[in-house]
Amino acid sequence: LSATPSCAYMRPGFPREQQGPQLNTSVPTRLQAGKNPTAEKLLVAASELMIERASIEVSLSDIAQKSGVNAALVKYHFGNKDGLLLALLARDAATEMSQLEYLLAQKIPPTAKMRLHIGGIIRAYHQFPYMNRLIHYLLHESTAEAADEVSKFFVAPLLDFHRRLLAEGIKCGEFRKIDPVLFYTSLIGACDHLFFGRHAMSRAVGVGPVTEDVCREYIKHMEALIFGGMLAPAAENAPA
């Protein structure tokens, strides 16, 4: 991180061109394909099937057929089906986790970083609609080893990001004092329920699928909800 606090940039009353560098949006949005082309074919096939079926219940034979790869190679590359699911989640989460460090390093106010983070998390769940179900499955229904791995590459880095961004915002006077664990629970729980709980809501009250419009509206809703409760009094009336 730069030695200059991000709250030193983009202060009210200064022309935008004098407020420091803006967010560089040229960061790659996807990592390069895995080094092993056969393993990558299996991951791509599994991902596409889960999106098509809106379910993580896909068989190895279906994955093999869609990828054009022998099903026996799943064991060779991943050990078993749960190993493939873990690798798929790790692949999808890697891009999002790498962008957390990138976002922290930007010379923009903590409130602006948080706004980008909220939108990014919701869009990630929208881009990979099976991701939340994979997380639930691997944390609670697979092996202890799988749960440990998910905690290491997803839960722990995200919690650490929240801890550091909240501390930055508190230091700048933009955020009130907030427990990072409670914040993580609030944000990720809300994002998760939009996708995981939507199936139950659709049966109960006829709620439709998560479209691009729904995603955009939910981002606005979560921004208003979170900033309404976390901004310090002096920051509530200041521009983001």
PDB file of C-alpha atoms in Angstrom:
ATOM      1  CA  LEU A   1       0.000   0.000   0.000  1.00  0.00           C
ATOM      2  CA  SER A   2       1.097   3.553  -0.616  1.00  0.00           C
ATOM      3  CA  ALA A   3       2.400   5.482   2.363  1.00  0.00           C
ATOM      4  CA  THR A   4      -0.157   8.206   1.573  1.00  0.00           C
ATOM      5  CA  PRO A   5      -3.551   7.400   3.151  1.00  0.00           C
ATOM      6  CA  SER A   6      -6.295   7.004   0.576  1.00  0.00           C
ATOM      7  CA  CYS A   7      -8.439   9.505   2.492  1.00  0.00           C
ATOM      8  CA  ALA A   8      -5.938  12.189   1.450  1.00  0.00           C
ATOM      9  CA  TYR A   9      -7.328  11.960  -2.078  1.00  0.00           C
ATOM     10  CA  MET A  10     -10.630  13.115  -3.578  1.00  0.00           C
ATOM     11  CA  ARG A  11     -11.545  15.493  -0.756  1.00  0.00           C
ATOM     12  CA  PRO A  12     -14.616  17.718  -1.098  1.00  0.00           C
ATOM     13  CA  GLY A  13     -13.876  21.159  -2.526  1.00  0.00           C
ATOM     14  CA  PHE A  14     -10.974  20.139  -4.747  1.00  0.00           C
ATOM     15  CA  PRO A  15     -11.287  19.823  -8.547  1.00  0.00           C
ATOM     16  CA  ARG A  16     -11.418  16.187  -9.630  1.00  0.00           C
ATOM     17  CA  GLU A  17      -8.160  16.512 -11.592  1.00  0.00           C
ATOM     18  CA  GLN A  18      -6.423  17.573  -8.344  1.00  0.00           C
ATOM     19  CA  GLN A  19      -7.865  14.833  -6.194  1.00  0.00           C
ATOM     20  CA  GLY A  20      -5.319  12.171  -6.992  1.00  0.00           C
ATOM     21  CA  PRO A  21      -5.402   9.193  -9.349  1.00  0.00           C
ATOM     22  CA  GLN A  22      -8.688   7.448  -9.971  1.00  0.00           C
ATOM     23  CA  LEU A  23      -9.330   3.723 -10.020  1.00  0.00           C
ATOM     24  CA  ASN A  24      -7.574   2.013 -12.899  1.00  0.00           C
ATOM     25  CA  THR A  25     -10.178  -0.367 -14.292  1.00  0.00           C
ATOM     26  CA  SER A  26      -7.777  -2.138 -16.645  1.00  0.00           C
ATOM     27  CA  VAL A  27      -7.073  -4.901 -14.139  1.00  0.00           C
ATOM     28  CA  PRO A  28      -7.701  -8.289 -15.770  1.00  0.00           C
ATOM     29  CA  THR A  29     -11.070  -9.742 -14.772  1.00  0.00           C
ATOM     30  CA  ARG A  30     -10.138 -13.348 -15.325  1.00  0.00           C
ATOM     31  CA  LEU A  31      -7.030 -15.362 -14.610  1.00  0.00           C
ATOM     32  CA  GLN A  32      -5.383 -17.230 -17.413  1.00  0.00           C
ATOM     33  CA  ALA A  33      -6.506 -20.801 -17.986  1.00  0.00           C
ATOM     34  CA  GLY A  34      -4.906 -23.483 -15.884  1.00  0.00           C
ATOM     35  CA  LYS A  35      -1.558 -24.864 -16.981  1.00  0.00           C
ATOM     36  CA  ASN A  36      -3.016 -28.305 -17.648  1.00  0.00           C
ATOM     37  CA  PRO A  37      -5.445 -28.105 -20.598  1.00  0.00           C
ATOM     38  CA  THR A  38      -7.209 -31.369 -19.726  1.00  0.00           C
ATOM     39  CA  ALA A  39      -7.898 -30.290 -16.151  1.00  0.00           C
ATOM     40  CA  GLU A  40      -9.092 -26.909 -17.394  1.00  0.00           C
ATOM     41  CA  LYS A  41     -11.510 -28.570 -19.842  1.00  0.00           C
ATOM     42  CA  LEU A  42     -13.056 -30.496 -16.960  1.00  0.00           C
ATOM     43  CA  LEU A  43     -13.406 -27.344 -14.873  1.00  0.00           C
ATOM     44  CA  VAL A  44     -14.974 -25.388 -17.728  1.00  0.00           C
ATOM     45  CA  ALA A  45     -17.422 -28.216 -18.442  1.00  0.00           C
ATOM     46  CA  ALA A  46     -18.424 -28.496 -14.771  1.00  0.00           C
ATOM     47  CA  SER A  47     -18.928 -24.737 -14.552  1.00  0.00           C
ATOM     48  CA  GLU A  48     -21.054 -24.587 -17.700  1.00  0.00           C
ATOM     49  CA  LEU A  49     -23.225 -27.515 -16.618  1.00  0.00           C
ATOM     50  CA  MET A  50     -23.876 -25.997 -13.197  1.00  0.00           C
ATOM     51  CA  ILE A  51     -24.897 -22.697 -14.768  1.00  0.00           C
ATOM     52  CA  GLU A  52     -27.133 -24.420 -17.328  1.00  0.00           C
ATOM     53  CA  ARG A  53     -28.859 -26.564 -14.699  1.00  0.00           C
ATOM     54  CA  ALA A  54     -28.796 -24.024 -11.826  1.00  0.00           C
ATOM     55  CA  SER A  55     -27.470 -26.830  -9.648  1.00  0.00           C
ATOM     56  CA  ILE A  56     -24.181 -28.320  -8.448  1.00  0.00           C
ATOM     57  CA  GLU A  57     -25.665 -31.790  -8.848  1.00  0.00           C
ATOM     58  CA  VAL A  58     -23.816 -32.826 -12.004  1.00  0.00           C
ATOM     59  CA  SER A  59     -22.375 -36.284 -12.569  1.00  0.00           C
ATOM     60  CA  LEU A  60     -18.825 -37.108 -13.580  1.00  0.00           C
ATOM     61  CA  SER A  61     -20.147 -38.780 -16.713  1.00  0.00           C
ATOM     62  CA  ASP A  62     -21.976 -35.569 -17.703  1.00  0.00           C
ATOM     63  CA  ILE A  63     -18.837 -33.525 -17.083  1.00  0.00           C
ATOM     64  CA  ALA A  64     -16.747 -35.968 -19.080  1.00  0.00           C
ATOM     65  CA  GLN A  65     -19.210 -35.972 -21.977  1.00  0.00           C
ATOM     66  CA  LYS A  66     -19.400 -32.186 -22.155  1.00  0.00           C
ATOM     67  CA  SER A  67     -15.620 -31.767 -21.897  1.00  0.00           C
ATOM     68  CA  GLY A  68     -14.761 -34.600 -24.263  1.00  0.00           C
ATOM     69  CA  VAL A  69     -12.416 -35.987 -21.619  1.00  0.00           C
ATOM     70  CA  ASN A  70     -12.428 -39.510 -20.176  1.00  0.00           C
ATOM     71  CA  ALA A  71     -14.141 -39.570 -16.783  1.00  0.00           C
ATOM     72  CA  ALA A  72     -11.230 -41.571 -15.359  1.00  0.00           C
ATOM     73  CA  LEU A  73      -9.043 -38.485 -15.738  1.00  0.00           C
ATOM     74  CA  VAL A  74     -11.046 -36.707 -13.035  1.00  0.00           C
ATOM     75  CA  LYS A  75      -9.422 -38.996 -10.476  1.00  0.00           C
ATOM     76  CA  TYR A  76      -6.004 -38.442 -12.044  1.00  0.00           C
ATOM     77  CA  HIS A  77      -6.241 -34.640 -11.920  1.00  0.00           C
ATOM     78  CA  PHE A  78      -8.473 -34.020  -8.897  1.00  0.00           C
ATOM     79  CA  GLY A  79      -8.659 -37.253  -6.886  1.00  0.00           C
ATOM     80  CA  ASN A  80     -12.468 -37.395  -6.911  1.00  0.00           C
ATOM     81  CA  LYS A  81     -15.532 -35.290  -7.664  1.00  0.00           C
ATOM     82  CA  ASP A  82     -15.187 -33.223  -4.488  1.00  0.00           C
ATOM     83  CA  GLY A  83     -11.610 -32.490  -5.505  1.00  0.00           C
ATOM     84  CA  LEU A  84     -12.873 -31.179  -8.845  1.00  0.00           C
ATOM     85  CA  LEU A  85     -15.502 -29.027  -7.100  1.00  0.00           C
ATOM     86  CA  LEU A  86     -12.859 -27.632  -4.752  1.00  0.00           C
ATOM     87  CA  ALA A  87     -10.577 -26.817  -7.692  1.00  0.00           C
ATOM     88  CA  LEU A  88     -13.459 -25.104  -9.502  1.00  0.00           C
ATOM     89  CA  LEU A  89     -14.273 -22.918  -6.504  1.00  0.00           C
ATOM     90  CA  ALA A  90     -10.580 -22.104  -6.028  1.00  0.00           C
ATOM     91  CA  ARG A  91     -10.319 -21.096  -9.695  1.00  0.00           C
ATOM     92  CA  ASP A  92     -13.373 -18.849  -9.552  1.00  0.00           C
ATOM     93  CA  ALA A  93     -12.434 -17.315  -6.199  1.00  0.00           C
ATOM     94  CA  ALA A  94      -8.800 -16.658  -7.169  1.00  0.00           C
ATOM     95  CA  THR A  95      -9.667 -13.725  -9.427  1.00  0.00           C
ATOM     96  CA  GLU A  96     -11.869 -12.090  -6.804  1.00  0.00           C
ATOM     97  CA  MET A  97      -9.306 -12.608  -4.032  1.00  0.00           C
ATOM     98  CA  SER A  98      -6.479 -11.133  -6.118  1.00  0.00           C
ATOM     99  CA  GLN A  99      -8.587  -8.053  -6.837  1.00  0.00           C
ATOM    100  CA  LEU A 100      -8.980  -7.377  -3.109  1.00  0.00           C
ATOM    101  CA  GLU A 101      -5.304  -6.441  -2.792  1.00  0.00           C
ATOM    102  CA  TYR A 102      -5.562  -4.384  -5.971  1.00  0.00           C
ATOM    103  CA  LEU A 103      -8.543  -2.476  -4.583  1.00  0.00           C
ATOM    104  CA  LEU A 104      -6.846  -1.787  -1.248  1.00  0.00           C
ATOM    105  CA  ALA A 105      -3.865  -0.269  -3.070  1.00  0.00           C
ATOM    106  CA  GLN A 106      -5.973   2.267  -4.995  1.00  0.00           C
ATOM    107  CA  LYS A 107      -5.546   5.910  -3.948  1.00  0.00           C
ATOM    108  CA  ILE A 108      -9.243   6.559  -3.463  1.00  0.00           C
ATOM    109  CA  PRO A 109     -11.237   7.038  -0.230  1.00  0.00           C
ATOM    110  CA  PRO A 110     -12.231   3.979   1.840  1.00  0.00           C
ATOM    111  CA  THR A 111     -15.906   4.705   1.139  1.00  0.00           C
ATOM    112  CA  ALA A 112     -15.253   4.496  -2.604  1.00  0.00           C
ATOM    113  CA  LYS A 113     -13.329   1.239  -2.113  1.00  0.00           C
ATOM    114  CA  MET A 114     -16.182  -0.204  -0.085  1.00  0.00           C
ATOM    115  CA  ARG A 115     -18.702   0.804  -2.747  1.00  0.00           C
ATOM    116  CA  LEU A 116     -16.648  -1.003  -5.408  1.00  0.00           C
ATOM    117  CA  HIS A 117     -16.265  -4.032  -3.136  1.00  0.00           C
ATOM    118  CA  ILE A 118     -19.992  -4.353  -2.493  1.00  0.00           C
ATOM    119  CA  GLY A 119     -20.720  -4.254  -6.198  1.00  0.00           C
ATOM    120  CA  GLY A 120     -17.860  -6.640  -6.980  1.00  0.00           C
ATOM    121  CA  ILE A 121     -18.978  -9.270  -4.479  1.00  0.00           C
ATOM    122  CA  ILE A 122     -22.575  -9.231  -5.686  1.00  0.00           C
ATOM    123  CA  ARG A 123     -21.488  -9.405  -9.328  1.00  0.00           C
ATOM    124  CA  ALA A 124     -19.152 -12.319  -8.533  1.00  0.00           C
ATOM    125  CA  TYR A 125     -22.061 -14.283  -7.085  1.00  0.00           C
ATOM    126  CA  HIS A 126     -24.073 -13.362 -10.168  1.00  0.00           C
ATOM    127  CA  GLN A 127     -21.286 -14.371 -12.570  1.00  0.00           C
ATOM    128  CA  PHE A 128     -20.822 -17.729 -10.841  1.00  0.00           C
ATOM    129  CA  PRO A 129     -24.349 -18.528  -9.621  1.00  0.00           C
ATOM    130  CA  TYR A 130     -23.244 -21.933  -8.352  1.00  0.00           C
ATOM    131  CA  MET A 131     -20.491 -20.443  -6.167  1.00  0.00           C
ATOM    132  CA  ASN A 132     -22.545 -19.996  -3.021  1.00  0.00           C
ATOM    133  CA  ARG A 133     -23.847 -23.561  -3.206  1.00  0.00           C
ATOM    134  CA  LEU A 134     -20.317 -24.878  -3.723  1.00  0.00           C
ATOM    135  CA  ILE A 135     -19.157 -22.950  -0.659  1.00  0.00           C
ATOM    136  CA  HIS A 136     -21.986 -24.336   1.459  1.00  0.00           C
ATOM    137  CA  TYR A 137     -21.404 -27.866   0.215  1.00  0.00           C
ATOM    138  CA  LEU A 138     -17.623 -27.865   0.686  1.00  0.00           C
ATOM    139  CA  LEU A 139     -17.813 -26.221   4.106  1.00  0.00           C
ATOM    140  CA  HIS A 140     -20.584 -28.352   5.540  1.00  0.00           C
ATOM    141  CA  GLU A 141     -21.093 -31.536   3.522  1.00  0.00           C
ATOM    142  CA  SER A 142     -17.675 -32.523   2.239  1.00  0.00           C
ATOM    143  CA  THR A 143     -14.505 -33.435   4.145  1.00  0.00           C
ATOM    144  CA  ALA A 144     -12.760 -31.502   6.894  1.00  0.00           C
ATOM    145  CA  GLU A 145      -9.825 -31.045   4.535  1.00  0.00           C
ATOM    146  CA  ALA A 146     -12.070 -29.432   1.906  1.00  0.00           C
ATOM    147  CA  ALA A 147     -13.602 -27.124   4.527  1.00  0.00           C
ATOM    148  CA  ASP A 148     -10.117 -26.068   5.647  1.00  0.00           C
ATOM    149  CA  GLU A 149      -9.114 -25.273   2.070  1.00  0.00           C
ATOM    150  CA  VAL A 150     -12.220 -23.141   1.465  1.00  0.00           C
ATOM    151  CA  SER A 151     -11.520 -21.257   4.678  1.00  0.00           C
ATOM    152  CA  LYS A 152      -7.928 -20.604   3.568  1.00  0.00           C
ATOM    153  CA  PHE A 153      -8.551 -19.318   0.047  1.00  0.00           C
ATOM    154  CA  PHE A 154     -11.974 -17.673   0.475  1.00  0.00           C
ATOM    155  CA  VAL A 155     -13.155 -16.942   4.019  1.00  0.00           C
ATOM    156  CA  ALA A 156      -9.844 -15.890   5.610  1.00  0.00           C
ATOM    157  CA  PRO A 157      -8.690 -13.540   2.800  1.00  0.00           C
ATOM    158  CA  LEU A 158     -12.091 -11.858   2.647  1.00  0.00           C
ATOM    159  CA  LEU A 159     -12.186 -11.366   6.422  1.00  0.00           C
ATOM    160  CA  ASP A 160      -8.675  -9.928   6.330  1.00  0.00           C
ATOM    161  CA  PHE A 161      -9.664  -7.527   3.545  1.00  0.00           C
ATOM    162  CA  HIS A 162     -12.652  -6.319   5.547  1.00  0.00           C
ATOM    163  CA  ARG A 163     -10.499  -5.872   8.649  1.00  0.00           C
ATOM    164  CA  ARG A 164      -7.946  -3.752   6.774  1.00  0.00           C
ATOM    165  CA  LEU A 165     -10.464  -1.664   4.807  1.00  0.00           C
ATOM    166  CA  LEU A 166     -12.573  -0.969   7.882  1.00  0.00           C
ATOM    167  CA  ALA A 167      -9.454   0.054   9.822  1.00  0.00           C
ATOM    168  CA  GLU A 168      -8.491   2.402   6.998  1.00  0.00           C
ATOM    169  CA  GLY A 169     -11.945   3.963   6.964  1.00  0.00           C
ATOM    170  CA  ILE A 170     -11.978   4.374  10.752  1.00  0.00           C
ATOM    171  CA  LYS A 171      -8.542   5.998  10.670  1.00  0.00           C
ATOM    172  CA  CYS A 172      -9.720   8.444   7.994  1.00  0.00           C
ATOM    173  CA  GLY A 173     -12.838   9.248   9.982  1.00  0.00           C
ATOM    174  CA  GLU A 174     -15.183   7.892   7.306  1.00  0.00           C
ATOM    175  CA  PHE A 175     -16.424   4.771   9.153  1.00  0.00           C
ATOM    176  CA  ARG A 176     -17.573   4.279  12.698  1.00  0.00           C
ATOM    177  CA  LYS A 177     -15.962   1.449  14.667  1.00  0.00           C
ATOM    178  CA  ILE A 178     -17.258  -1.853  13.253  1.00  0.00           C
ATOM    179  CA  ASP A 179     -16.416  -5.465  14.094  1.00  0.00           C
ATOM    180  CA  PRO A 180     -14.951  -7.053  10.910  1.00  0.00           C
ATOM    181  CA  VAL A 181     -16.530 -10.451  11.637  1.00  0.00           C
ATOM    182  CA  LEU A 182     -19.981  -8.932  12.051  1.00  0.00           C
ATOM    183  CA  PHE A 183     -19.474  -6.880   8.893  1.00  0.00           C
ATOM    184  CA  TYR A 184     -18.394  -9.982   6.935  1.00  0.00           C
ATOM    185  CA  THR A 185     -21.448 -11.845   8.196  1.00  0.00           C
ATOM    186  CA  SER A 186     -23.755  -8.994   7.184  1.00  0.00           C
ATOM    187  CA  LEU A 187     -22.382  -8.396   3.688  1.00  0.00           C
ATOM    188  CA  ILE A 188     -21.605 -11.957   2.600  1.00  0.00           C
ATOM    189  CA  GLY A 189     -24.736 -13.296   4.255  1.00  0.00           C
ATOM    190  CA  ALA A 190     -26.896 -10.791   2.370  1.00  0.00           C
ATOM    191  CA  CYS A 191     -25.180 -11.514  -0.951  1.00  0.00           C
ATOM    192  CA  ASP A 192     -25.387 -15.236  -0.379  1.00  0.00           C
ATOM    193  CA  HIS A 193     -29.066 -15.168   0.463  1.00  0.00           C
ATOM    194  CA  LEU A 194     -29.943 -13.309  -2.746  1.00  0.00           C
ATOM    195  CA  PHE A 195     -28.862 -16.401  -4.663  1.00  0.00           C
ATOM    196  CA  PHE A 196     -29.089 -19.288  -2.202  1.00  0.00           C
ATOM    197  CA  GLY A 197     -32.379 -18.219  -0.641  1.00  0.00           C
ATOM    198  CA  ARG A 198     -34.012 -17.042  -3.848  1.00  0.00           C
ATOM    199  CA  HIS A 199     -35.187 -20.561  -4.635  1.00  0.00           C
ATOM    200  CA  ALA A 200     -37.227 -20.606  -1.426  1.00  0.00           C
ATOM    201  CA  MET A 201     -38.585 -17.100  -2.075  1.00  0.00           C
ATOM    202  CA  SER A 202     -39.584 -18.008  -5.620  1.00  0.00           C
ATOM    203  CA  ARG A 203     -41.761 -20.813  -4.272  1.00  0.00           C
ATOM    204  CA  ALA A 204     -43.236 -18.702  -1.497  1.00  0.00           C
ATOM    205  CA  VAL A 205     -43.921 -15.378  -3.217  1.00  0.00           C
ATOM    206  CA  GLY A 206     -43.152 -15.942  -6.889  1.00  0.00           C
ATOM    207  CA  VAL A 207     -39.840 -14.046  -6.979  1.00  0.00           C
ATOM    208  CA  GLY A 208     -38.190 -14.353 -10.384  1.00  0.00           C
ATOM    209  CA  PRO A 209     -34.581 -15.159 -11.326  1.00  0.00           C
ATOM    210  CA  VAL A 210     -31.600 -12.894 -10.591  1.00  0.00           C
ATOM    211  CA  THR A 211     -31.340 -10.836 -13.769  1.00  0.00           C
ATOM    212  CA  GLU A 212     -28.861  -8.037 -14.537  1.00  0.00           C
ATOM    213  CA  ASP A 213     -31.509  -5.511 -13.468  1.00  0.00           C
ATOM    214  CA  VAL A 214     -32.078  -7.351 -10.177  1.00  0.00           C
ATOM    215  CA  CYS A 215     -28.321  -7.443  -9.614  1.00  0.00           C
ATOM    216  CA  ARG A 216     -27.987  -3.684 -10.165  1.00  0.00           C
ATOM    217  CA  GLU A 217     -30.927  -2.913  -7.887  1.00  0.00           C
ATOM    218  CA  TYR A 218     -29.542  -5.168  -5.166  1.00  0.00           C
ATOM    219  CA  ILE A 219     -26.162  -3.408  -5.341  1.00  0.00           C
ATOM    220  CA  LYS A 220     -27.914  -0.045  -4.813  1.00  0.00           C
ATOM    221  CA  HIS A 221     -29.972  -1.519  -1.985  1.00  0.00           C
ATOM    222  CA  MET A 222     -26.925  -2.970  -0.203  1.00  0.00           C
ATOM    223  CA  GLU A 223     -24.939   0.256  -0.631  1.00  0.00           C
ATOM    224  CA  ALA A 224     -27.741   2.253   0.982  1.00  0.00           C
ATOM    225  CA  LEU A 225     -28.248  -0.315   3.728  1.00  0.00           C
ATOM    226  CA  ILE A 226     -24.562  -0.704   4.614  1.00  0.00           C
ATOM    227  CA  PHE A 227     -23.505   2.927   4.326  1.00  0.00           C
ATOM    228  CA  GLY A 228     -26.570   3.990   6.292  1.00  0.00           C
ATOM    229  CA  GLY A 229     -25.239   2.015   9.240  1.00  0.00           C
ATOM    230  CA  MET A 230     -21.457   2.249   8.964  1.00  0.00           C
ATOM    231  CA  LEU A 231     -20.545   5.794   7.937  1.00  0.00           C
ATOM    232  CA  ALA A 232     -19.254   8.105  10.654  1.00  0.00           C
ATOM    233  CA  PRO A 233     -21.508  11.177  11.201  1.00  0.00           C
ATOM    234  CA  ALA A 234     -19.076  13.528   9.426  1.00  0.00           C
ATOM    235  CA  ALA A 235     -18.812  11.210   6.404  1.00  0.00           C
ATOM    236  CA  GLU A 236     -22.532  10.735   5.853  1.00  0.00           C
ATOM    237  CA  ASN A 237     -22.929  14.084   4.113  1.00  0.00           C
ATOM    238  CA  ALA A 238     -19.632  13.980   2.216  1.00  0.00           C
ATOM    239  CA  PRO A 239     -19.485  12.746  -1.409  1.00  0.00           C
ATOM    240  CA  ALA A 240     -18.137   9.202  -1.905  1.00  0.00           C
TER     241      ALA A 240
END
